[in-house]
Coordinates of C-alpha atoms in Angstrom, one line a residue:
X20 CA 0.0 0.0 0.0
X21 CA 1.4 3.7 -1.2
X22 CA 1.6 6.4 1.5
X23 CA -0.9 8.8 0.9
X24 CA 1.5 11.6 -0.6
X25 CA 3.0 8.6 -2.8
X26 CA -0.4 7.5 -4.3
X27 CA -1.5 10.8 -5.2
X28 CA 1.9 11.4 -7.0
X29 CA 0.9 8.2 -8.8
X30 CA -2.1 9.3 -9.9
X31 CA -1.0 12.8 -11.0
X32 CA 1.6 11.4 -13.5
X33 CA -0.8 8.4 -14.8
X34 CA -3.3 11.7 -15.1
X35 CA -0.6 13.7 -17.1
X36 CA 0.3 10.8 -19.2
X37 CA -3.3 10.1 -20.5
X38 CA -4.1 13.8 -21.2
X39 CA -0.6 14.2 -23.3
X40 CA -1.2 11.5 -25.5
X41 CA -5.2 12.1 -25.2
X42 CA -6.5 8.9 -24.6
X43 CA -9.9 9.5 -24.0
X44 CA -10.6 5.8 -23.3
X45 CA -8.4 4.9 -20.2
X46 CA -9.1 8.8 -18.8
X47 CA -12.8 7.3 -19.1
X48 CA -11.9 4.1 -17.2
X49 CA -9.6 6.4 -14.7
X50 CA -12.6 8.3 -13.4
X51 CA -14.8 5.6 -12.9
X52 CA -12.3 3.8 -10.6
X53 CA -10.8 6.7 -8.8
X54 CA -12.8 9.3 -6.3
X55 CA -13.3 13.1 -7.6
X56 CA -11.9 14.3 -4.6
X57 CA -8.4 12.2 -5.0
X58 CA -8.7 12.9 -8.8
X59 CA -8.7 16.9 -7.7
X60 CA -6.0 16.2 -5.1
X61 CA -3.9 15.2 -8.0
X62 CA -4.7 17.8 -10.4
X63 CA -3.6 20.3 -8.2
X64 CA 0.1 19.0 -9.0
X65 CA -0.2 19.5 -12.0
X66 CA -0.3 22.5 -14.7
X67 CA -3.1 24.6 -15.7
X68 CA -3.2 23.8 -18.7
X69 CA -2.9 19.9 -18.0
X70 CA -5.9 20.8 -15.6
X71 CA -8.2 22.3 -17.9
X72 CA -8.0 19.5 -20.9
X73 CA -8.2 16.7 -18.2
X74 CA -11.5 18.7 -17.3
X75 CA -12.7 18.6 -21.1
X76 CA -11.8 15.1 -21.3
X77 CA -13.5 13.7 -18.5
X78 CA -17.1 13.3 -18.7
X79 CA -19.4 16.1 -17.7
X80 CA -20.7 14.8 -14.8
X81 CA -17.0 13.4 -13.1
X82 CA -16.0 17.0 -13.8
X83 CA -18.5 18.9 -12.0
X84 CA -17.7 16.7 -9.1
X85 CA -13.8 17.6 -9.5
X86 CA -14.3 21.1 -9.8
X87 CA -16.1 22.2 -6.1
X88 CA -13.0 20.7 -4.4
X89 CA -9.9 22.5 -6.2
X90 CA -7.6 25.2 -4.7
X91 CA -9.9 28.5 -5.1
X92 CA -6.7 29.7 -7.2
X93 CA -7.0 27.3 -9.0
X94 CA -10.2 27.6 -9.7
X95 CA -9.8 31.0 -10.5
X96 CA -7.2 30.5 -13.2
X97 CA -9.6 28.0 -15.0
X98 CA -12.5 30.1 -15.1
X99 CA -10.0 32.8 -16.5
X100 CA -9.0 30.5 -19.3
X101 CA -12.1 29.0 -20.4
X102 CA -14.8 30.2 -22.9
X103 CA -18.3 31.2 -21.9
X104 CA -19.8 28.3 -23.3
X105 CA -17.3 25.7 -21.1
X106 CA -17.6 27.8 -18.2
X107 CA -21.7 26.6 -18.8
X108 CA -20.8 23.2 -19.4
X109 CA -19.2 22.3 -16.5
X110 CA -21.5 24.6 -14.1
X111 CA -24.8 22.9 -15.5
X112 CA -24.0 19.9 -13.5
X113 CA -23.1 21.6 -10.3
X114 CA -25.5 22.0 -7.3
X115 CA -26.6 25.5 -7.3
X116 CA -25.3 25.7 -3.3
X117 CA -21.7 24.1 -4.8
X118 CA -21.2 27.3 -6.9
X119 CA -22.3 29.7 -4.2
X120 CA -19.2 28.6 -2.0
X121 CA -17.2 28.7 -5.1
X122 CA -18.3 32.1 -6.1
X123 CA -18.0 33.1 -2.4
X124 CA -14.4 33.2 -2.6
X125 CA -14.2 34.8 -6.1
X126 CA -12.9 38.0 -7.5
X127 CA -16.3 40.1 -8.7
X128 CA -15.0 40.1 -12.4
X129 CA -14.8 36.3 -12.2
X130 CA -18.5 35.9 -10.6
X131 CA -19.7 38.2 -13.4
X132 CA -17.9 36.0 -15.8
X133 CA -19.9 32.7 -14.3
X134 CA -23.4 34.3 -13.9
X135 CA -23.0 35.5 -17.8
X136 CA -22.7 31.9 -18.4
X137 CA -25.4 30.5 -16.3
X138 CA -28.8 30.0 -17.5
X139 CA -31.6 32.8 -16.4
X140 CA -32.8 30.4 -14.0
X141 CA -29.6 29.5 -12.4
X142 CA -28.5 32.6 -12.5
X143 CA -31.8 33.5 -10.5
X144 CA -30.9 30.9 -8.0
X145 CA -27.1 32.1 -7.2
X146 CA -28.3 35.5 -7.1
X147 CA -31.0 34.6 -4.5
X148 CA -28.4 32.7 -2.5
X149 CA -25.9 35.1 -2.6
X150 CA -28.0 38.2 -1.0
X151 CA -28.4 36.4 2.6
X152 CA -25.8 37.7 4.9
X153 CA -22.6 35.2 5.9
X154 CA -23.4 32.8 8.5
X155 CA -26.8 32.6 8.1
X156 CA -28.7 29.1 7.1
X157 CA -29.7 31.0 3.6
X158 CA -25.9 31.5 2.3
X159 CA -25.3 27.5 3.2
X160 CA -28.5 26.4 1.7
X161 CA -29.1 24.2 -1.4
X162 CA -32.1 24.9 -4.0
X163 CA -31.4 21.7 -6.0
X164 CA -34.0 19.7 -3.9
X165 CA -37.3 17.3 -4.8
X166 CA -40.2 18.3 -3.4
X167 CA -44.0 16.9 -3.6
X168 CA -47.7 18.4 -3.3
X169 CA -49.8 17.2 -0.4
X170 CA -52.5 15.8 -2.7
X171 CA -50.0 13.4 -5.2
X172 CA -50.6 9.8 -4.8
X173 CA -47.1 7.7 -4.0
X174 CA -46.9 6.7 -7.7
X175 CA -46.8 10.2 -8.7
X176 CA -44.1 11.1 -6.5
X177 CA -41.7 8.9 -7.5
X178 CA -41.7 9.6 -10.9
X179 CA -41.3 13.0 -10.2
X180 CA -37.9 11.4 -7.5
X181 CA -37.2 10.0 -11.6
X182 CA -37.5 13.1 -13.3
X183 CA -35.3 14.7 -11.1
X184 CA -32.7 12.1 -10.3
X185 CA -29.8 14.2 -11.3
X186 CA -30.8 17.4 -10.1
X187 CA -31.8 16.9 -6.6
X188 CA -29.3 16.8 -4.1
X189 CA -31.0 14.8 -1.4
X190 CA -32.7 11.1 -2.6
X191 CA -33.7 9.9 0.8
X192 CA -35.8 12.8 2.2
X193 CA -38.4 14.6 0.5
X194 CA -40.3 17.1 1.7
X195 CA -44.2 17.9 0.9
X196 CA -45.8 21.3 0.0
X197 CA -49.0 22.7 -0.8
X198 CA -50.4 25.0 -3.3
X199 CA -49.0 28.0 -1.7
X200 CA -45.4 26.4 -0.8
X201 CA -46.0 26.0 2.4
X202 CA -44.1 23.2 4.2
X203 CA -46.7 20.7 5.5
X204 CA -44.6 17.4 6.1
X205 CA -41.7 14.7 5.3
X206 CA -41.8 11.5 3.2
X207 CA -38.9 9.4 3.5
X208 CA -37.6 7.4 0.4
X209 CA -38.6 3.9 2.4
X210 CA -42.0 5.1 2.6
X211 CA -42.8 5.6 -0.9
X212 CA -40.9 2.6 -1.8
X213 CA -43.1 0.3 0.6
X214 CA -46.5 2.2 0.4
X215 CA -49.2 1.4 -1.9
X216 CA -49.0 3.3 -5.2
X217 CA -52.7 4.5 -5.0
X218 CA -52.0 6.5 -0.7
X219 CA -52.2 9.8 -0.9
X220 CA -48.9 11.4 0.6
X221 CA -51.0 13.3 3.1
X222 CA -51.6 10.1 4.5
X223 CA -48.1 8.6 4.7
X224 CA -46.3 11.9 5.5
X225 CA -44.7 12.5 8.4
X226 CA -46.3 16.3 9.9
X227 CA -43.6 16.7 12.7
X228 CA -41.1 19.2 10.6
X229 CA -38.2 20.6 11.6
X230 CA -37.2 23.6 9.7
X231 CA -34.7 26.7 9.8
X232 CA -35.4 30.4 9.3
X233 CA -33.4 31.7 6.1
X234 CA -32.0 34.2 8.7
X235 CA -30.9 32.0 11.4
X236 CA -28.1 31.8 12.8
X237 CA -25.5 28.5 10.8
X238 CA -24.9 27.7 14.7
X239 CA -28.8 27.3 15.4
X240 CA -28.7 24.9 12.1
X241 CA -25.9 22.9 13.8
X242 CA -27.8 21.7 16.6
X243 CA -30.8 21.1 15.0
X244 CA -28.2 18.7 13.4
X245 CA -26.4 17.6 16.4
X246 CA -29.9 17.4 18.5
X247 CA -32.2 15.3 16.2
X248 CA -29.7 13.2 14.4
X249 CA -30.7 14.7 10.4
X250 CA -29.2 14.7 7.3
X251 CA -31.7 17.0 6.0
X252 CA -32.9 20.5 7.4
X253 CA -35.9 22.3 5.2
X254 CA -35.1 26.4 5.0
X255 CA -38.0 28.4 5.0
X256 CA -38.3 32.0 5.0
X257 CA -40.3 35.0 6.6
X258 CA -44.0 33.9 4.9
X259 CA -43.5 30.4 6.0
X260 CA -42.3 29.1 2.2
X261 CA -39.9 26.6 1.8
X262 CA -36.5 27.8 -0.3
X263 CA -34.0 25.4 0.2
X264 CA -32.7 22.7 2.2
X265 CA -29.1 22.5 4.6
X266 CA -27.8 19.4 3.9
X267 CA -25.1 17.1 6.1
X268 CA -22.1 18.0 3.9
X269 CA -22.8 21.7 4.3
X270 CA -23.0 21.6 7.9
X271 CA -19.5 19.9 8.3
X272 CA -18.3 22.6 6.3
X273 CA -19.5 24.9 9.0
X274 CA -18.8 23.4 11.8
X275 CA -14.9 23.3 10.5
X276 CA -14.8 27.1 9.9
X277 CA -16.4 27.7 13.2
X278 CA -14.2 25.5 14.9
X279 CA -11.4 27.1 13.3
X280 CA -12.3 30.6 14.2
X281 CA -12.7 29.9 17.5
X282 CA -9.6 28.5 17.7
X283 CA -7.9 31.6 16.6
X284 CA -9.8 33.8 18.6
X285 CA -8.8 32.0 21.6
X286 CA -5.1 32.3 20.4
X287 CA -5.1 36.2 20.1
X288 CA -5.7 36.0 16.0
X289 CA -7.9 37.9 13.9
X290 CA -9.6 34.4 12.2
X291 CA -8.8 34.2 8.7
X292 CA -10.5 31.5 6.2
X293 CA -7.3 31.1 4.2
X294 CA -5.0 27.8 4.8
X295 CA -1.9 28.6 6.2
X296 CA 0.4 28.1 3.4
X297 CA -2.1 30.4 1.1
X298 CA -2.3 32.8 3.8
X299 CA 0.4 36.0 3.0
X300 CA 2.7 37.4 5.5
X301 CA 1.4 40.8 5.5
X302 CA -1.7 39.1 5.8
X303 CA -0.4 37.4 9.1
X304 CA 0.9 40.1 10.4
X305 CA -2.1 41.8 10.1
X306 CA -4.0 39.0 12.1
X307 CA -2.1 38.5 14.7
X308 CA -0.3 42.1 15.6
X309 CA -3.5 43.6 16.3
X310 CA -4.4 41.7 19.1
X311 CA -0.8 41.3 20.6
X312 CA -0.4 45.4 20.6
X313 CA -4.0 45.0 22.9
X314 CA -2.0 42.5 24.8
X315 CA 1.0 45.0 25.1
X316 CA -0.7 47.9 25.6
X317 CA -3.2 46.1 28.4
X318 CA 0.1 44.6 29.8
X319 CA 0.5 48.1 31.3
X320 CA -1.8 47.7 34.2
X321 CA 0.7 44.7 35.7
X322 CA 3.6 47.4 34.7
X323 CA 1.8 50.1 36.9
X324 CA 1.4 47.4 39.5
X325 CA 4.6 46.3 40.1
X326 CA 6.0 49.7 39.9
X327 CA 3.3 50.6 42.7
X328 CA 4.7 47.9 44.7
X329 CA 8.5 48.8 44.0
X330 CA 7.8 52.2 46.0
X331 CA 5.7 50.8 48.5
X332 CA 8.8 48.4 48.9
X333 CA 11.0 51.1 49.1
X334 CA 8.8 54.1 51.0
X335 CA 11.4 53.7 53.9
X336 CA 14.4 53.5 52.1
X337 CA 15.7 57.9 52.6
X338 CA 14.3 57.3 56.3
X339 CA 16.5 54.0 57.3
X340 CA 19.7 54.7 55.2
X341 CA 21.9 52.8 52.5
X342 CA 21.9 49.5 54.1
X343 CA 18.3 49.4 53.8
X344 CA 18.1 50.4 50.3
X345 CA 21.0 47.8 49.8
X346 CA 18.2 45.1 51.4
X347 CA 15.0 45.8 49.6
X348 CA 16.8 46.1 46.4
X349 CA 18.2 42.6 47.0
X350 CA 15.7 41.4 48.0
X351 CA 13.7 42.7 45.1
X352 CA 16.1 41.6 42.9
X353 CA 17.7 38.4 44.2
X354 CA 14.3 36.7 45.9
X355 CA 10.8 38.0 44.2
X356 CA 11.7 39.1 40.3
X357 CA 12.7 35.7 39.6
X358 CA 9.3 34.3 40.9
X359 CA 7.2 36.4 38.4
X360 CA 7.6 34.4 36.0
X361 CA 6.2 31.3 37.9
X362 CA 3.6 33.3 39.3
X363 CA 2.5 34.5 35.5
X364 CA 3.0 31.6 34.1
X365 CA 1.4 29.0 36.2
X366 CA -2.0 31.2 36.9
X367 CA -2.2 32.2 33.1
X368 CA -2.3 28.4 32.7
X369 CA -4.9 27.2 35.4
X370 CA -7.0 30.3 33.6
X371 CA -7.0 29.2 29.6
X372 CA -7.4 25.3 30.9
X373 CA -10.9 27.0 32.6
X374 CA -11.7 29.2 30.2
X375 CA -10.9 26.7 27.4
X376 CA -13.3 23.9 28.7
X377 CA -16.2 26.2 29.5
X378 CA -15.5 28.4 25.9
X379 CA -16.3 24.1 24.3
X380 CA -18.9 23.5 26.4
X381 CA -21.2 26.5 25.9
X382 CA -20.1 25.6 22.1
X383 CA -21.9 22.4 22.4
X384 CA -24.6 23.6 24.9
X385 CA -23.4 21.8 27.6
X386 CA -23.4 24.9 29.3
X387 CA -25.9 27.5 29.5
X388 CA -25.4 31.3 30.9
X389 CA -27.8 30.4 33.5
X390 CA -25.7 27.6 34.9
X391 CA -22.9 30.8 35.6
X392 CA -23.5 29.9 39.8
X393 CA -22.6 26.4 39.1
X394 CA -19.8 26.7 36.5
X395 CA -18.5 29.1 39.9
X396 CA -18.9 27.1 42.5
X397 CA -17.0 23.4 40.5
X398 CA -14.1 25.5 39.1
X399 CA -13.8 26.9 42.8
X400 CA -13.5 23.1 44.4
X401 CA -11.5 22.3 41.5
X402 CA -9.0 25.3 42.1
X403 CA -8.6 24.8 45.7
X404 CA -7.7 20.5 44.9
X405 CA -5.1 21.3 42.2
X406 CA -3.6 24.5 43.9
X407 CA -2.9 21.9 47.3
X408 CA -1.2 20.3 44.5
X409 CA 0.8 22.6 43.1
X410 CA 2.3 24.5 46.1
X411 CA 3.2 21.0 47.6
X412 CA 5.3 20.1 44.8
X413 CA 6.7 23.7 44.6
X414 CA 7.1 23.6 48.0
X415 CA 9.9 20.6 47.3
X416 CA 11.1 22.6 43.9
X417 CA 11.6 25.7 45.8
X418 CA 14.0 23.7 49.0
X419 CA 16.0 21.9 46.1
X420 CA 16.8 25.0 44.2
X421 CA 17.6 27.1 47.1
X422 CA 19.4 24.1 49.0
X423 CA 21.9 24.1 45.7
X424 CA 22.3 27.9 45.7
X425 CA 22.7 27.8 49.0
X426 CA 24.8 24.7 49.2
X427 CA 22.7 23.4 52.1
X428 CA 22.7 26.5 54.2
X429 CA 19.0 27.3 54.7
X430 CA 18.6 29.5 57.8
X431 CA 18.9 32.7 55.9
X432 CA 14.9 33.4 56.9
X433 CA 14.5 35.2 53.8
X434 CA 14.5 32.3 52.0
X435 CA 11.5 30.8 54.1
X436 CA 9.5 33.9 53.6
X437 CA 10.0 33.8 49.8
X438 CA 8.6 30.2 49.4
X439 CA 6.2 31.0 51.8
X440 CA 5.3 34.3 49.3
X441 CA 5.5 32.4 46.4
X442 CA 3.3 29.3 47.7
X443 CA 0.9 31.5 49.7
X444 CA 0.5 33.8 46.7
X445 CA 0.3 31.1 44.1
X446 CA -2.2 29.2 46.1
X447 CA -4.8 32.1 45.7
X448 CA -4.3 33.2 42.0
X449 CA -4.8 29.5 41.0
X450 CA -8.1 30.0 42.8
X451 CA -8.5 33.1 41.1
X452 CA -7.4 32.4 37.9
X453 CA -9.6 29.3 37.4
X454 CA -12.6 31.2 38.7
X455 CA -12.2 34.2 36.7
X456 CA -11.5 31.6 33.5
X457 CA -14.6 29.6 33.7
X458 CA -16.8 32.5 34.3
X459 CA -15.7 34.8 32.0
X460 CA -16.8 33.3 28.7
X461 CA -20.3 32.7 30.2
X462 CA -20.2 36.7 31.5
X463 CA -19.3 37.3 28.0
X464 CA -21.9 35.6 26.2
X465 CA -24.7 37.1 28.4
X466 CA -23.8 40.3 27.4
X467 CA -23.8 39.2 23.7
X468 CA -19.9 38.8 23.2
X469 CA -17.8 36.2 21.5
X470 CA -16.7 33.5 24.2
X471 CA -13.5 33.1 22.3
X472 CA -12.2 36.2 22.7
X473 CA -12.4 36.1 26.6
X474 CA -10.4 33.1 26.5
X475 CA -7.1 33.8 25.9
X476 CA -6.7 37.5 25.5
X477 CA -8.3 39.6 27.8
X478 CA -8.1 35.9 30.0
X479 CA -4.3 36.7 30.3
X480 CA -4.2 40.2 30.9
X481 CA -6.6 40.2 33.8
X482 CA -4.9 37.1 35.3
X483 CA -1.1 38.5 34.9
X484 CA -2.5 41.5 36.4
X485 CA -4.3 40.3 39.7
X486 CA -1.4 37.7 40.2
X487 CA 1.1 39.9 40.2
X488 CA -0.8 42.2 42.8
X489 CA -1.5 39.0 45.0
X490 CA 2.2 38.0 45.0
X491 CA 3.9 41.7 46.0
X492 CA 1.2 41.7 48.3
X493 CA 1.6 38.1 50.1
X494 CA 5.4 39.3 49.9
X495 CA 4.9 42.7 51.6
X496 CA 3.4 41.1 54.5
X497 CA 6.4 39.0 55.3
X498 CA 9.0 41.4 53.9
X499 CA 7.8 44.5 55.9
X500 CA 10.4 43.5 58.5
X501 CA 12.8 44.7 56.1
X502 CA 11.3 47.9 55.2

């Protein structure tokens, strides 16, 4: 068995090969023992120009399938080099919601280009898609679907499932309309197949229909999804007419780019839709500098913090002479700075793991913002279980380190305050840091924000902030001996 990356090399050069010395026959035989999806993988590796004949030579319907899952670039280029009348050729066989997400990602020259080429109808249809706003179950929706009138018998319906065999998008739901268009039931594909050709639908229909607004939310469309186990969802819109169905393939779609987003929201990125590799640097830099000068700029409440605790350190210093200037500076320098980064570091942690878990759970409506009391009180008894943990173990960290420094001499008392500071300290911004991270995403979505972004970034800059406070604090109270 070929590695993956070896198999599609394979297949590009056997693709190359036919196409150069155009033998129709075996590309024929190729596409009928091959999957569009790895046939487009290949093509990809291969030139333009390559592309574009193997897409002339295969058969109509193989090459609408190819098309919907090339590089966009790719894409682009092709549409740029064919005619009008090819462009129409290989969109005729594509689902109408297929060429949306094409178009979608499409210079507006290049969409013009296409909807020149489409027929009045189609063109009718994109159009129609196209005006509902991003993220909305309208923009994912499909138009190529079968659907019946209340009063046909079950023989009529499936000739019309015939008619329409290579139009419709969906063969195992159908969904049943009256005069008007309004959505009245279901009929599955087993029914009509085992009901008695003479039933009226009405009476084999399934009423109990779940539907989707065109303006709802692609989330909302998800759980319907998730909650009552469908392949199909019906779209209707404002006057209660149906328009278009969601179907299963769509909805992974979305559920990738939301993922995705809310992945680099909770890393501090402006989200992008573009793969990595096709992404540009100025492009990166755009995404992610914005939210790391926020981070910088908010990073100057734990600067005003610490330098409010450096002269609350040293209030005494003109008052008590050199020698205890010399103290509180090394002090300062030799026992606490090096600690900040523990502090910081540890708390910042205990707060994304939180905020993390909750900013998933809310995703899959495990958690509600009613359940805010609750999510409080569990992070709290988990907080005060793990900190135990961690100051015990950096309770033993801190005696080896300072056992080496000190070669074994550990009665310099200033060393027991500092572990004392650091495991006090630590201790209560764990507590606080997993408190504040599971309840701010639910904070944030009652007041109609993005979960994600309270994850990470505003996450770390409240926690760095109120950490650092709690540590020169805890340290003030056994260091004010020394001031």
């Amino acid at each position: 068995m070929l590695e993956k990356s070896e198999n599609i090399k394979h297949l590009s050069e056997e693709i190359e090969r036919l196409v150069i010395d155009n033998d129709i026959k075996k590309l024929r035989e190729f596409e009928e023992t091959h999957y569009p999806q790895d046939i487009a993988e290949a093509l990809e590796k291969l030139d333009e120009k390559i592309i574009i004949i193997a897409l002339r030579l295969f058969t109509n319907d193989t090459s609408s399938e190819i098309f919907p899952h090339l590089d966009a670039d790719i894409q682009e280029e092709i549409i740029n080099k064919m005619s009008s009348k090819q462009i129409s050729e290989l969109f005729s066989d594509l689902y109408t919601d297929d060429i949306v997400d094409i178009l979608e990602e499409m210079p507006s020259n290049i969409v013009k280009k296409v909807l020149r080429s489409s027929t009045p109808e189609a063109r009718a249809q994109i159009n129609n898609i196209l005006k509902y706003n991003d993220d909305t179950a309208g923009s994912i929706m499909s138009v190529d679907y079968t659907r019946f009138k209340v009063d046909w018998t079950v023989t009529e319906a499936i000739e019309k499932i015939r008619e329409r065999n290579e139009e419709s998008e969906d063969h195992n739901t159908f969904y049943v309309v009256d005069d008007l268009n309004n959505l009245k039931g279901t009929v599955e594909l087993k029914d009509l197949v085992f009901s008695k050709g003479n039933l009226k639908l009405s009476e084999i229909m399934d009423e109990r229909v779940l539907f989707a607004f065109t303006k709802d939310d692609q989330e909302t469309v998800i759980d319907k999804f998730k909650k009552y186990d469908i392949t199909t969802l019906p779209v209707i819109n404002i006057q209660q007419k149906l328009v278009g169905i969601v179907t299963v393939d769509d909805v992974l779609d979305v559920i990738e780019e939301e993922v995705t987003e809310d992945i680099h929201k909770m890393a501090g990125i402006s989200p992008t839709d573009d793969e990595y590799f096709k992404t540009s640097i100025w492009k990166m830099v755009r995404s992610r500098s914005i939210w790391l000068m926020f981070l910088m700029i908010s990073a100057t409440l734990s600067q005003i913090i610490i330098s409010m605790f450096m002269r609350i350190y040293s209030v005494n210093q003109t008052n008590n002479g050199q020698s205890s200037a010399n103290e509180i500076s090394y002090i300062i320098t030799m026992f606490l700075t090096p600690l900040l980064t523990v502090i910081s570091g540890t708390t910042g942690n205990a707060g994304s793991q939180s905020s993390t878990m909750i900013v998933r759970a809310l995703s899959l409506k495990e958690v509600e913002t009613k359940d805010f009391a609750r999510v409080l009180w569990k992070e709290f008894r988990v907080a005060l279980i793990t900190g135990l943990i961690l100051i015990s173990v950096n309770f033993v960290r801190m005696v080896v380190i300072y056992s080496i420094e000190t070669k074994g001499n550990l009665n310099d008392p200033r060393i027991w305050y500092t572990i004392a500071t650091l495991s006090i300290s630590m201790y209560l911004s764990v507590i606080m840091a997993k408190v504040i991270g599971g309840t701010l995403p639910i904070l944030a979505k009652k007041l109609k924000l993005d979960p994600a972004v309270m994850a990470a970034p505003l996450l770390t800059t409240i926690v760095d902030a109120l950490s650092t406070a709690i540590f020169f604090s805890i340290g003030l109270i056994f260091f004010a001996q020394y001031i």
